[in-house]
mmCIF file of C-alpha atoms in Angstrom:
data_model
loop_
_atom_site.group_PDB
_atom_site.id
_atom_site.type_symbol
_atom_site.label_atom_id
_atom_site.label_comp_id
_atom_site.label_asym_id
_atom_site.label_seq_id
_atom_site.Cartn_x
_atom_site.Cartn_y
_atom_site.Cartn_z
ATOM 1 C CA MET A 1 51.552 8.159 33.826
ATOM 2 C CA ILE A 2 50.432 8.109 30.047
ATOM 3 C CA ASP A 3 51.079 4.451 28.566
ATOM 4 C CA LYS A 4 53.586 5.264 25.755
ATOM 5 C CA GLY A 5 53.647 2.415 24.143
ATOM 6 C CA GLY A 6 51.343 3.291 21.235
ATOM 7 C CA LEU A 7 53.070 6.791 20.272
ATOM 8 C CA PRO A 8 55.092 7.023 17.263
ATOM 9 C CA GLU A 9 59.078 5.541 16.792
ATOM 10 C CA VAL A 10 60.592 8.483 15.778
ATOM 11 C CA ARG A 11 64.036 9.473 17.149
ATOM 12 C CA VAL A 12 65.295 13.272 17.580
ATOM 13 C CA THR A 13 68.040 14.162 15.159
ATOM 14 C CA GLY A 14 68.414 18.398 15.828
ATOM 15 C CA ILE A 15 66.909 20.580 17.970
ATOM 16 C CA ASP A 16 66.932 24.502 17.304
ATOM 17 C CA ALA A 17 65.816 27.199 19.682
ATOM 18 C CA ALA A 18 65.609 31.152 19.173
ATOM 19 C CA LEU A 19 64.862 34.108 20.962
ATOM 20 C CA CYS A 20 62.454 36.872 19.358
ATOM 21 C CA SER A 21 62.132 40.176 21.317
ATOM 22 C CA PHE A 22 59.312 42.313 20.469
ATOM 23 C CA PRO A 23 59.197 46.132 22.095
ATOM 24 C CA LEU A 24 55.669 46.566 23.117
ATOM 25 C CA ARG A 25 54.242 50.321 21.457
ATOM 26 C CA HIS A 26 53.200 51.375 25.586
ATOM 27 C CA PRO A 27 54.259 49.117 28.292
ATOM 28 C CA ILE A 28 51.307 46.651 30.021
ATOM 29 C CA ARG A 29 50.422 47.361 33.404
ATOM 30 C CA PHE A 30 49.299 45.783 36.637
ATOM 31 C CA GLY A 31 50.052 47.250 39.352
ATOM 32 C CA ARG A 32 53.587 47.575 40.063
ATOM 33 C CA ALA A 33 54.198 45.299 37.426
ATOM 34 C CA ALA A 34 55.123 46.979 33.939
ATOM 35 C CA TYR A 35 55.711 44.669 30.416
ATOM 36 C CA HIS A 36 58.018 46.626 27.983
ATOM 37 C CA ARG A 37 58.412 43.275 25.806
ATOM 38 C CA ARG A 38 57.175 40.477 24.300
ATOM 39 C CA ASP A 39 59.863 37.861 24.619
ATOM 40 C CA TYR A 40 59.605 34.585 23.118
ATOM 41 C CA VAL A 41 61.496 31.374 22.949
ATOM 42 C CA LEU A 42 60.595 29.015 19.904
ATOM 43 C CA VAL A 43 61.842 25.807 19.497
ATOM 44 C CA ARG A 44 61.839 23.187 16.424
ATOM 45 C CA VAL A 45 62.678 19.544 16.689
ATOM 46 C CA ARG A 46 63.685 17.742 13.866
ATOM 47 C CA THR A 47 63.306 13.772 13.872
ATOM 48 C CA ASP A 48 63.675 11.052 11.652
ATOM 49 C CA GLY A 49 59.609 11.723 11.003
ATOM 50 C CA ALA A 50 57.995 14.812 11.649
ATOM 51 C CA THR A 51 59.611 18.161 12.550
ATOM 52 C CA GLY A 52 57.413 19.223 15.656
ATOM 53 C CA TYR A 53 57.217 23.298 17.359
ATOM 54 C CA GLY A 54 56.884 25.062 20.663
ATOM 55 C CA ALA A 55 56.429 28.321 21.679
ATOM 56 C CA ALA A 56 56.664 30.074 25.134
ATOM 57 C CA LEU A 57 56.626 33.835 27.059
ATOM 58 C CA THR A 58 60.466 34.057 28.616
ATOM 59 C CA ARG A 59 58.499 36.221 31.716
ATOM 60 C CA ASP A 60 61.785 37.482 32.552
ATOM 61 C CA THR A 61 63.477 33.896 33.091
ATOM 62 C CA PRO A 62 66.381 32.631 30.884
ATOM 63 C CA LEU A 63 64.503 30.071 29.355
ATOM 64 C CA LEU A 64 66.593 29.988 25.903
ATOM 65 C CA GLU A 65 69.783 29.235 28.063
ATOM 66 C CA SER A 66 67.763 26.818 30.661
ATOM 67 C CA LEU A 67 66.409 24.906 27.580
ATOM 68 C CA LEU A 68 69.397 23.971 26.001
ATOM 69 C CA PRO A 69 70.720 21.030 28.733
ATOM 70 C CA VAL A 70 67.418 19.901 28.304
ATOM 71 C CA ALA A 71 67.621 19.891 24.675
ATOM 72 C CA GLN A 72 71.071 18.397 24.754
ATOM 73 C CA ARG A 73 69.426 15.057 26.701
ATOM 74 C CA LEU A 74 67.101 14.341 23.758
ATOM 75 C CA VAL A 75 69.018 14.256 20.455
ATOM 76 C CA GLY A 76 69.778 11.154 19.413
ATOM 77 C CA SER A 77 66.745 9.559 21.497
ATOM 78 C CA GLY A 78 63.442 8.292 20.578
ATOM 79 C CA ALA A 79 60.774 11.342 20.958
ATOM 80 C CA ALA A 80 58.658 9.144 23.269
ATOM 81 C CA ALA A 81 61.281 8.246 25.727
ATOM 82 C CA GLY A 82 62.537 11.936 25.608
ATOM 83 C CA LEU A 83 58.826 12.567 27.149
ATOM 84 C CA ASP A 84 60.013 10.281 30.090
ATOM 85 C CA THR A 85 63.140 12.039 30.167
ATOM 86 C CA VAL A 86 61.637 15.574 30.258
ATOM 87 C CA ARG A 87 59.573 14.849 33.442
ATOM 88 C CA GLY A 88 62.416 12.948 35.004
ATOM 89 C CA LEU A 89 64.486 16.136 35.332
ATOM 90 C CA ARG A 90 62.239 17.570 38.156
ATOM 91 C CA HIS A 91 63.713 15.166 40.640
ATOM 92 C CA GLU A 92 67.370 15.970 39.381
ATOM 93 C CA ASN A 93 68.027 19.335 40.407
ATOM 94 C CA VAL A 94 65.277 20.302 42.819
ATOM 95 C CA PRO A 95 66.632 23.520 43.887
ATOM 96 C CA ALA A 96 66.728 24.785 39.933
ATOM 97 C CA GLN A 97 63.124 23.611 39.458
ATOM 98 C CA ALA A 98 61.370 27.135 39.198
ATOM 99 C CA ALA A 99 64.426 28.240 36.931
ATOM 100 C CA SER A 100 63.920 25.487 34.809
ATOM 101 C CA VAL A 101 60.470 23.795 34.759
ATOM 102 C CA ARG A 102 59.913 26.712 31.894
ATOM 103 C CA ALA A 103 62.264 24.915 29.876
ATOM 104 C CA ARG A 104 61.235 21.244 30.313
ATOM 105 C CA SER A 105 57.592 22.422 29.621
ATOM 106 C CA LEU A 106 58.506 23.412 26.148
ATOM 107 C CA ALA A 107 60.630 20.699 25.459
ATOM 108 C CA ASP A 108 57.652 18.431 26.534
ATOM 109 C CA LEU A 109 55.380 20.353 24.098
ATOM 110 C CA ALA A 110 57.528 20.149 20.997
ATOM 111 C CA LEU A 111 58.163 16.578 21.745
ATOM 112 C CA TRP A 112 54.147 16.107 21.900
ATOM 113 C CA ASP A 113 53.762 17.992 18.811
ATOM 114 C CA VAL A 114 56.408 16.054 16.930
ATOM 115 C CA LEU A 115 54.803 12.643 18.049
ATOM 116 C CA SER A 116 51.350 13.864 17.101
ATOM 117 C CA ARG A 117 52.239 15.463 13.554
ATOM 118 C CA SER A 118 54.231 12.376 13.177
ATOM 119 C CA ALA A 119 51.050 9.790 13.931
ATOM 120 C CA GLY A 120 48.871 12.200 11.677
ATOM 121 C CA ARG A 121 46.541 12.382 14.908
ATOM 122 C CA PRO A 122 45.440 15.394 17.286
ATOM 123 C CA LEU A 123 46.577 15.105 21.055
ATOM 124 C CA ALA A 124 43.080 13.728 22.186
ATOM 125 C CA ALA A 125 43.061 10.781 19.986
ATOM 126 C CA LEU A 126 47.215 10.238 20.598
ATOM 127 C CA LEU A 127 45.992 9.913 24.248
ATOM 128 C CA GLY A 128 43.531 7.262 23.474
ATOM 129 C CA CYS A 129 40.608 10.256 24.258
ATOM 130 C CA GLU A 130 37.076 10.415 22.454
ATOM 131 C CA PRO A 131 36.235 14.199 22.381
ATOM 132 C CA SER A 132 33.169 14.612 23.576
ATOM 133 C CA ARG A 133 32.421 17.771 22.000
ATOM 134 C CA THR A 134 33.259 19.656 18.653
ATOM 135 C CA SER A 135 33.619 23.184 20.204
ATOM 136 C CA VAL A 136 34.026 25.149 23.157
ATOM 137 C CA GLU A 137 33.613 28.028 24.579
ATOM 138 C CA LEU A 138 35.739 31.116 24.672
ATOM 139 C CA VAL A 139 36.183 33.531 27.355
ATOM 140 C CA ALA A 140 37.566 36.679 25.521
ATOM 141 C CA ILE A 141 40.504 38.760 27.118
ATOM 142 C CA ALA A 142 39.487 42.335 27.014
ATOM 143 C CA GLY A 143 41.075 45.626 28.793
ATOM 144 C CA TYR A 144 44.714 45.923 27.782
ATOM 145 C CA LEU A 145 46.156 49.107 28.062
ATOM 146 C CA ILE A 146 43.136 51.105 29.517
ATOM 147 C CA ASP A 147 45.885 53.567 31.015
ATOM 148 C CA VAL A 148 46.542 54.348 27.193
ATOM 149 C CA ARG A 149 43.499 53.463 25.420
ATOM 150 C CA GLY A 150 41.160 54.939 28.084
ATOM 151 C CA GLU A 151 37.997 53.968 29.858
ATOM 152 C CA ASP A 152 35.784 54.604 26.804
ATOM 153 C CA ALA A 153 37.477 52.096 24.432
ATOM 154 C CA VAL A 154 37.415 49.264 26.584
ATOM 155 C CA VAL A 155 33.928 49.720 27.507
ATOM 156 C CA GLU A 156 33.212 49.804 23.363
ATOM 157 C CA GLU A 157 35.652 46.479 23.296
ATOM 158 C CA LEU A 158 33.259 44.937 25.596
ATOM 159 C CA THR A 159 30.440 45.967 23.909
ATOM 160 C CA GLY A 160 31.568 44.654 20.341
ATOM 161 C CA LEU A 161 32.847 41.404 21.880
ATOM 162 C CA VAL A 162 29.077 41.044 23.034
ATOM 163 C CA GLU A 163 27.949 41.468 20.123
ATOM 164 C CA ARG A 164 30.005 39.174 18.360
ATOM 165 C CA GLY A 165 28.629 36.858 20.674
ATOM 166 C CA PHE A 166 30.995 36.220 23.660
ATOM 167 C CA ARG A 167 29.450 35.248 26.598
ATOM 168 C CA GLN A 168 32.372 35.008 28.687
ATOM 169 C CA VAL A 169 34.593 37.833 28.775
ATOM 170 C CA LYS A 170 37.213 38.404 31.304
ATOM 171 C CA LEU A 171 39.305 41.991 31.971
ATOM 172 C CA MET A 172 42.903 42.516 32.464
ATOM 173 C CA LEU A 173 42.980 45.870 34.620
ATOM 174 C CA GLY A 174 45.116 45.063 37.765
ATOM 175 C CA ALA A 175 44.246 46.015 41.411
ATOM 176 C CA ARG A 176 43.245 49.635 40.948
ATOM 177 C CA GLU A 177 41.994 52.134 43.732
ATOM 178 C CA PRO A 178 38.745 50.671 45.061
ATOM 179 C CA ALA A 179 36.385 53.696 44.155
ATOM 180 C CA TRP A 180 37.870 53.710 40.641
ATOM 181 C CA MET A 181 37.253 49.587 40.525
ATOM 182 C CA HIS A 182 33.859 49.865 41.532
ATOM 183 C CA ALA A 183 32.933 52.396 39.007
ATOM 184 C CA PHE A 184 34.189 50.998 35.988
ATOM 185 C CA LEU A 185 32.895 47.508 36.676
ATOM 186 C CA ALA A 186 29.442 49.188 36.999
ATOM 187 C CA ARG A 187 30.225 50.841 33.393
ATOM 188 C CA CYS A 188 31.036 47.197 32.275
ATOM 189 C CA ARG A 189 28.407 45.725 33.749
ATOM 190 C CA GLN A 190 25.839 47.814 32.417
ATOM 191 C CA ALA A 191 27.725 47.714 28.550
ATOM 192 C CA ALA A 192 27.440 43.952 28.732
ATOM 193 C CA GLY A 193 24.095 43.039 30.544
ATOM 194 C CA ASP A 194 23.393 40.831 33.305
ATOM 195 C CA ASP A 195 23.383 37.333 30.899
ATOM 196 C CA VAL A 196 27.366 37.838 30.430
ATOM 197 C CA ALA A 197 30.091 36.270 32.577
ATOM 198 C CA LEU A 198 32.089 39.054 33.515
ATOM 199 C CA SER A 199 35.574 38.471 35.198
ATOM 200 C CA LEU A 200 38.352 39.729 36.239
ATOM 201 C CA ASP A 201 42.063 39.401 36.252
ATOM 202 C CA LEU A 202 44.370 41.013 39.086
ATOM 203 C CA HIS A 203 47.897 39.800 38.334
ATOM 204 C CA TYR A 204 49.248 39.527 41.424
ATOM 205 C CA SER A 205 48.781 43.029 41.739
ATOM 206 C CA VAL A 206 47.145 42.853 45.472
ATOM 207 C CA VAL A 207 49.840 42.660 48.459
ATOM 208 C CA GLY A 208 47.952 42.061 51.301
ATOM 209 C CA LEU A 209 44.651 39.743 52.571
ATOM 210 C CA GLU A 210 43.099 43.184 54.202
ATOM 211 C CA GLU A 211 43.963 44.767 50.495
ATOM 212 C CA ALA A 212 42.407 42.169 48.669
ATOM 213 C CA VAL A 213 39.344 42.322 50.883
ATOM 214 C CA ALA A 214 38.889 45.827 50.651
ATOM 215 C CA LEU A 215 39.144 45.755 46.726
ATOM 216 C CA CYS A 216 37.274 42.589 46.033
ATOM 217 C CA ALA A 217 34.118 42.516 48.914
ATOM 218 C CA PRO A 218 32.754 45.929 46.944
ATOM 219 C CA LEU A 219 32.717 44.169 43.734
ATOM 220 C CA GLU A 220 30.554 41.160 44.672
ATOM 221 C CA GLU A 221 27.084 43.137 43.430
ATOM 222 C CA PHE A 222 27.930 42.710 40.029
ATOM 223 C CA GLY A 223 28.272 39.149 39.878
ATOM 224 C CA LEU A 224 31.503 38.444 38.385
ATOM 225 C CA ALA A 225 32.479 35.046 37.633
ATOM 226 C CA PHE A 226 35.523 35.099 39.232
ATOM 227 C CA ILE A 227 38.501 36.821 40.394
ATOM 228 C CA GLU A 228 41.781 35.858 38.845
ATOM 229 C CA ASP A 229 45.603 35.632 40.339
ATOM 230 C CA VAL A 230 44.865 38.122 43.456
ATOM 231 C CA PHE A 231 47.617 36.713 44.909
ATOM 232 C CA GLY A 232 50.395 34.361 43.348
ATOM 233 C CA PRO A 233 49.812 30.356 43.598
ATOM 234 C CA HIS A 234 52.212 29.821 45.939
ATOM 235 C CA ARG A 235 50.277 32.123 48.700
ATOM 236 C CA TRP A 236 47.196 29.466 48.359
ATOM 237 C CA ARG A 237 46.850 29.985 52.387
ATOM 238 C CA ASP A 238 46.052 33.886 51.540
ATOM 239 C CA LEU A 239 43.870 32.872 48.716
ATOM 240 C CA ARG A 240 42.066 30.501 50.906
ATOM 241 C CA ALA A 241 41.614 33.220 53.839
ATOM 242 C CA LEU A 242 40.006 35.695 51.094
ATOM 243 C CA ALA A 243 38.259 33.023 49.757
ATOM 244 C CA ALA A 244 36.315 32.666 53.253
ATOM 245 C CA ARG A 245 35.573 36.446 53.620
ATOM 246 C CA ILE A 246 33.872 36.910 50.002
ATOM 247 C CA ALA A 247 31.587 35.293 47.886
ATOM 248 C CA THR A 248 33.047 35.689 44.309
ATOM 249 C CA PRO A 249 34.840 32.606 43.082
ATOM 250 C CA LEU A 250 38.807 32.758 43.015
ATOM 251 C CA ALA A 251 40.613 31.491 40.108
ATOM 252 C CA ALA A 252 44.645 30.818 40.034
ATOM 253 C CA GLY A 253 47.185 28.263 39.120
ATOM 254 C CA GLU A 254 48.637 29.470 35.952
ATOM 255 C CA ASP A 255 52.363 29.513 37.385
ATOM 256 C CA VAL A 256 52.095 26.822 39.200
ATOM 257 C CA VAL A 257 55.720 25.321 38.847
ATOM 258 C CA ASP A 258 54.832 21.520 39.893
ATOM 259 C CA PRO A 259 51.424 19.538 39.557
ATOM 260 C CA VAL A 260 51.490 18.817 43.481
ATOM 261 C CA ALA A 261 50.582 22.628 44.157
ATOM 262 C CA TYR A 262 47.255 21.978 42.385
ATOM 263 C CA ALA A 263 46.011 20.197 45.682
ATOM 264 C CA ASP A 264 46.569 23.406 47.577
ATOM 265 C CA LEU A 265 44.805 25.798 45.126
ATOM 266 C CA LEU A 266 42.196 23.875 45.166
ATOM 267 C CA GLU A 267 40.820 24.038 48.490
ATOM 268 C CA SER A 268 40.369 27.707 47.697
ATOM 269 C CA VAL A 269 40.062 28.586 44.108
ATOM 270 C CA ARG A 270 36.612 27.400 42.272
ATOM 271 C CA LEU A 271 38.183 27.773 38.999
ATOM 272 C CA LEU A 272 41.985 26.102 38.018
ATOM 273 C CA ARG A 273 44.016 27.714 35.931
ATOM 274 C CA VAL A 274 46.434 25.128 34.154
ATOM 275 C CA ASP A 275 49.428 26.217 31.530
ATOM 276 C CA ALA A 276 51.214 23.288 29.871
ATOM 277 C CA SER A 277 53.911 26.109 28.828
ATOM 278 C CA THR A 278 54.621 26.674 32.703
ATOM 279 C CA CYS A 279 53.414 23.480 34.686
ATOM 280 C CA GLY A 280 55.750 20.760 32.953
ATOM 281 C CA GLY A 281 54.177 19.679 30.185
ATOM 282 C CA VAL A 282 51.136 17.767 28.928
ATOM 283 C CA GLU A 283 51.235 15.012 31.560
ATOM 284 C CA ASP A 284 51.651 17.568 34.754
ATOM 285 C CA ALA A 285 48.671 19.752 32.861
ATOM 286 C CA LEU A 286 46.647 16.724 32.575
ATOM 287 C CA ASP A 287 47.423 15.763 36.568
ATOM 288 C CA GLY A 288 46.396 19.213 37.349
ATOM 289 C CA ILE A 289 42.954 18.558 35.475
ATOM 290 C CA ALA A 290 42.248 15.239 36.878
ATOM 291 C CA ALA A 291 42.878 16.971 40.387
ATOM 292 C CA ALA A 292 40.033 19.720 39.766
ATOM 293 C CA GLY A 293 37.612 16.932 38.181
ATOM 294 C CA ARG A 294 38.121 15.075 41.499
ATOM 295 C CA ALA A 295 37.353 17.893 43.216
ATOM 296 C CA GLY A 296 33.977 19.078 41.011
ATOM 297 C CA THR A 297 36.360 22.491 39.993
ATOM 298 C CA PRO A 298 36.084 23.534 36.376
ATOM 299 C CA VAL A 299 39.402 24.307 34.311
ATOM 300 C CA LEU A 300 40.187 27.127 32.443
ATOM 301 C CA PRO A 301 43.332 26.638 30.482
ATOM 302 C CA HIS A 302 46.108 29.514 30.274
ATOM 303 C CA GLY A 303 48.230 30.515 27.056
ATOM 304 C CA SER A 304 48.073 28.989 23.597
ATOM 305 C CA PRO A 305 44.649 28.667 22.972
ATOM 306 C CA TRP A 306 45.462 25.757 20.615
ATOM 307 C CA ILE A 307 46.689 23.709 23.457
ATOM 308 C CA GLY A 308 43.861 24.830 25.197
ATOM 309 C CA ALA A 309 41.768 23.443 22.713
ATOM 310 C CA GLN A 310 43.674 20.105 22.593
ATOM 311 C CA LEU A 311 43.176 20.183 26.916
ATOM 312 C CA ALA A 312 39.246 20.596 26.235
ATOM 313 C CA ALA A 313 39.037 17.823 23.667
ATOM 314 C CA VAL A 314 40.852 15.451 26.077
ATOM 315 C CA SER A 315 38.774 16.449 29.441
ATOM 316 C CA PRO A 316 35.225 17.795 29.630
ATOM 317 C CA VAL A 317 36.737 19.607 32.763
ATOM 318 C CA VAL A 318 37.860 21.892 30.812
ATOM 319 C CA ALA A 319 35.336 24.435 31.012
ATOM 320 C CA ALA A 320 36.149 27.245 28.433
ATOM 321 C CA VAL A 321 39.517 28.314 26.638
ATOM 322 C CA GLU A 322 40.936 31.689 26.601
ATOM 323 C CA VAL A 323 41.355 34.209 23.437
ATOM 324 C CA ALA A 324 42.634 37.652 23.766
ATOM 325 C CA ALA A 325 40.646 40.256 21.722
ATOM 326 C CA PRO A 326 42.720 41.898 19.317
ATOM 327 C CA VAL A 327 44.609 45.180 20.750
ATOM 328 C CA ASP A 328 47.895 46.781 18.734
ATOM 329 C CA THR A 329 49.838 46.016 21.519
ATOM 330 C CA GLY A 330 53.514 46.190 18.871
ATOM 331 C CA ASP A 331 53.632 42.390 19.721
ATOM 332 C CA ARG A 332 54.623 40.471 16.105
ATOM 333 C CA PHE A 333 54.272 36.598 17.159
ATOM 334 C CA ALA A 334 51.789 36.358 14.711
ATOM 335 C CA GLU A 335 54.237 36.810 11.966
ATOM 336 C CA LEU A 336 56.071 33.487 13.275
ATOM 337 C CA CYS A 337 53.113 31.344 12.570
ATOM 338 C CA PRO A 338 50.913 33.123 9.496
ATOM 339 C CA GLU A 339 49.296 29.941 8.978
ATOM 340 C CA ALA A 340 47.654 30.193 12.195
ATOM 341 C CA ARG A 341 43.861 30.337 12.095
ATOM 342 C CA LEU A 342 41.267 29.781 15.225
ATOM 343 C CA LEU A 343 37.883 28.804 13.731
ATOM 344 C CA ILE A 344 35.458 31.381 16.456
ATOM 345 C CA GLU A 345 32.059 31.732 15.898
ATOM 346 C CA ASP A 346 29.336 32.956 18.521
ATOM 347 C CA GLY A 347 31.669 32.926 21.370
ATOM 348 C CA ARG A 348 33.085 29.494 20.555
ATOM 349 C CA LEU A 349 36.133 27.939 19.133
ATOM 350 C CA THR A 350 35.864 24.853 16.589
ATOM 351 C CA MET A 351 37.995 21.877 17.868
ATOM 352 C CA GLY A 352 39.857 20.962 14.917
ATOM 353 C CA ALA A 353 41.005 17.242 14.124
ATOM 354 C CA ASP A 354 44.440 18.754 12.421
ATOM 355 C CA PRO A 355 47.583 16.569 14.151
ATOM 356 C CA GLY A 356 49.722 18.643 16.089
ATOM 357 C CA VAL A 357 49.848 20.407 19.468
ATOM 358 C CA ASP A 358 50.518 23.861 19.178
ATOM 359 C CA VAL A 359 50.695 26.117 15.905
ATOM 360 C CA PRO A 360 53.160 25.267 13.126
ATOM 361 C CA LEU A 361 56.194 27.970 12.973
ATOM 362 C CA ASP A 362 57.478 29.405 10.100
ATOM 363 C CA TRP A 363 61.255 28.854 11.086
ATOM 364 C CA GLU A 364 62.778 31.388 8.304
ATOM 365 C CA ARG A 365 60.771 34.351 9.689
ATOM 366 C CA VAL A 366 61.920 32.794 13.187
ATOM 367 C CA GLU A 367 65.569 32.998 12.244
ATOM 368 C CA ALA A 368 64.850 36.411 10.561
ATOM 369 C CA LEU A 369 63.644 37.750 13.678
ATOM 370 C CA SER A 370 65.560 36.235 16.354
ATOM 371 C CA VAL A 371 67.766 37.888 18.698
ATOM 372 C CA ARG A 372 69.900 34.610 19.836
ATOM 373 C CA SER A 373 69.535 31.429 18.875
ATOM 374 C CA TRP A 374 71.174 27.777 18.973
ATOM 375 C CA SER A 375 71.124 24.732 17.208
ATOM 376 C CA LEU A 376 72.208 21.030 17.981
#
């Protein structure tokens, strides 16, 4: 557990939360899964010092409603003490953990954000860490809406990313017919060249182990850096069995709901995904990073690149940070944080020294675009 004795002494005076829902122009499909909307819950923590913010995708969970009882425990308390309150909620209602973990994670991130802004220091400094680097390599996410945009558009997207200096590109394709996957990956490898680390995200769209082997084994000739989320993290035994039958490294972990699950995943994956907005918060994400470090396994954070950069500043175990290539899906999240900027050059992200954990939200825009909200 992190020593919180040196954190700023600020008291939570109020918390606001809102749900913003943005219809997508076309459904984003991965196997049987189809996403028609981007639903975000945004939170603002008001204190007698700075104001902190947090944002997370709902992923079809009742996140706005689940966040309310967590917030009720925090108003009137110290922000640093609130971190332990939020973490302790894991043990109060074990049956509800899967439904409530995103709410606890979001509250935790907003508390760290307010503490960082109150201290005027970035998260790494707040945790007593001296960053060993000023920039981190990026993994560009490409391939969204291939069924709408077409194969040629995705290949052109990949080529453009390489020309901009990205040396790592992940294709969001989901599981498709093996012959198509093989032919399309051949095109992508030819377009990217041999010195670009290509990877593939299947987004849980494979049903069984034999189907996974039939899909993944023929792709080994393309030297993929990793294949991600063949199965959910709860199916770590299937991941372990798959890892024994294919040579391509596996990646998983973004939807872990308890950091103890990282130990199981680290038996099979060679790249651990960690998401502070889904696993319980900053300390739980750091627990996963520490476990990966002990296993000699690199970490690629999932979610906000701003939070990912903060984690990269905390630990050298974080090998890279993800950023999505711009595709007009209809998602309007950028309107909620118009001041957010990523400093990207030659496929690397400069890790700034500004205070705060995630991007500051424009709360007037959040309120204007919200479909439901509450305030304490």
